[in-house]
């Protein structure tokens, strides 16, 4: 099992595509920093949107989470699951005392680990670039929270924000995994993934009159507003949003697993 | 009496109401090179998928060195090296890196050194030692087939199963393939089960033949029996065609 995991992991990182996306991260962080600097001109210090060294990692992630990280999982899963299964490459693995079930879990955890590495790198790059471009203010404001907070408090908030953001990506990845398992080609997997993203963007608008809970059935809505709401005073949306994400993961992984294990036998 | 290392016992495979393999039985003995013949669509690949545990039979049993492929899949697969349909490698990796990646799935190859040694050995066994560091994307078909055989040898199998390894090879490549199979059999006592839709690709090296058509076993026996059937002046190919036409 460890050998299988390592072979998947090394294969993922031996692709130019993976490294290309990885090396894009600092560029995106820098772009977010320039944008925040511009915004700061129109804001007053102490507002939650006002970027400082302390809250820049959160502002930068909020800028890129929905597009960059969601697309990242689409691309990684299309390559690891759809492409390898449809081309016949998986056969070589399955001819070696590896079961479909082991392969499924190896691929899922390898992609999650890779997303973790991307998210961790993004966080550190935010600190690097933020330290260089932003002020180290005494205090900083936080979304939906009363009062001014010290830098240390903002850092703790940031870590919680990244943790929850990671969970939203896991939930999104479980949907993308299901699509990747069902798709006939890698291109179709990416197309279906983008289609799902567009649907997720559209849902909160269409469901506006039904309120935040119904809107939060869209993972991108949780990414856009839900994380800040979950961390607001009183944690109003915490249980609902976590429940939504757990449901996505449970349903998509179960269906994806059964599909992969039962149906794939005909293809390899 | 030599033991059978590969046994197919009354195997049937149905997919969505279609019978792809129909009550097929045969056995291959240790050290034999067995040809598995049949026209395109006869069910050769399907039977090889069954033998390698990629799919499960609707009924019947398959055994490798006495081990039931369905009940003890991992143990059985540990004894086989196989190439099913034309080999598809990871094109962005070199031949060597492809094998090193697959070698991680062999628990008996413990550590980097052991994996590197084994990969070096199998590359030179198939005559790819000099091209191991080139990307597989740049390989000719013949080289890919040989790399396919190299990956089958990684785990020191007892039985090597090759699905149409001669497909698309030119006459020289075909001859090299035959020589490779013979030399591996002679050096390591490997048993080979090799499919083909053309008799003359295999007849020179196979001591035994299994012939199927439309999923049914048509004939099995020693190659020289087929020669006898063909008569003193008849060609082997004619006897085969007659057999397949029914
Ligand atoms: N997954 C599948 N579902 C339905 N039919 C299949 C499937 N795989 C192969 N077949 C059919 O089974 C028959 C045998 O195929 P195959 O085993 O690939 O033959 P061969 O390898 O001898 O050319 C063909 O008619 C093929 O169309
Ligand atoms: Mg075939």
XYZ file of C-alpha atoms in Angstrom, chain A residues 3-4 6-7 10-11 14-15 84 87-89 91-100 102 263 265-268, chain B residues 15-16 49 52 54-55 73-74 77 82 84-93 101-102 104-106 151-152 154:
56
model
C 4.556 1.457 -2.402
C 1.379 2.188 -4.339
C 4.527 6.542 -3.314
C 4.265 5.520 -6.950
C 5.905 10.553 -7.454
C 4.019 10.246 -10.705
C 6.930 14.055 -12.207
C 4.523 15.895 -14.499
C -4.826 6.848 -16.522
C -5.605 5.119 -21.614
C -4.972 1.699 -20.111
C -2.098 2.882 -17.933
C -3.611 -1.902 -16.130
C 0.073 -2.003 -15.323
C -0.700 -1.141 -11.721
C -3.624 -3.541 -11.439
C -1.530 -6.408 -12.792
C 0.643 -6.109 -9.701
C -1.325 -7.326 -6.725
C -3.049 -3.968 -6.330
C -6.827 -3.891 -5.911
C -9.226 -1.363 -7.409
C -6.531 0.345 -2.881
C -17.698 -0.683 -13.290
C -13.527 -3.938 -14.320
C -14.817 -3.807 -17.856
C -12.395 -1.165 -18.993
C -8.988 -2.321 -17.852
C -21.104 -9.350 -20.333
C -24.554 -7.822 -20.711
C -7.964 -10.361 -18.456
C -4.715 -11.795 -14.694
C -8.619 -7.836 -14.033
C -12.136 -9.197 -14.446
C -5.703 -12.669 -6.306
C -2.584 -11.165 -4.764
C -0.622 -12.214 -9.373
C 1.734 -9.873 -17.886
C -2.467 -7.043 -21.677
C -3.174 -5.392 -25.035
C -0.572 -3.004 -26.416
C 1.410 -1.549 -23.534
C 0.558 2.019 -22.520
C 3.304 3.540 -20.424
C 3.528 6.938 -18.793
C 4.848 8.875 -21.802
C 6.279 11.710 -19.717
C 8.674 9.316 -17.963
C 7.686 3.560 -10.617
C 6.095 0.148 -11.174
C 7.461 0.266 -6.059
C 4.435 -1.988 -6.310
C 6.613 -5.052 -5.754
C 7.800 -4.697 -16.803
C 6.294 -8.181 -16.827
C 10.059 -7.128 -12.723
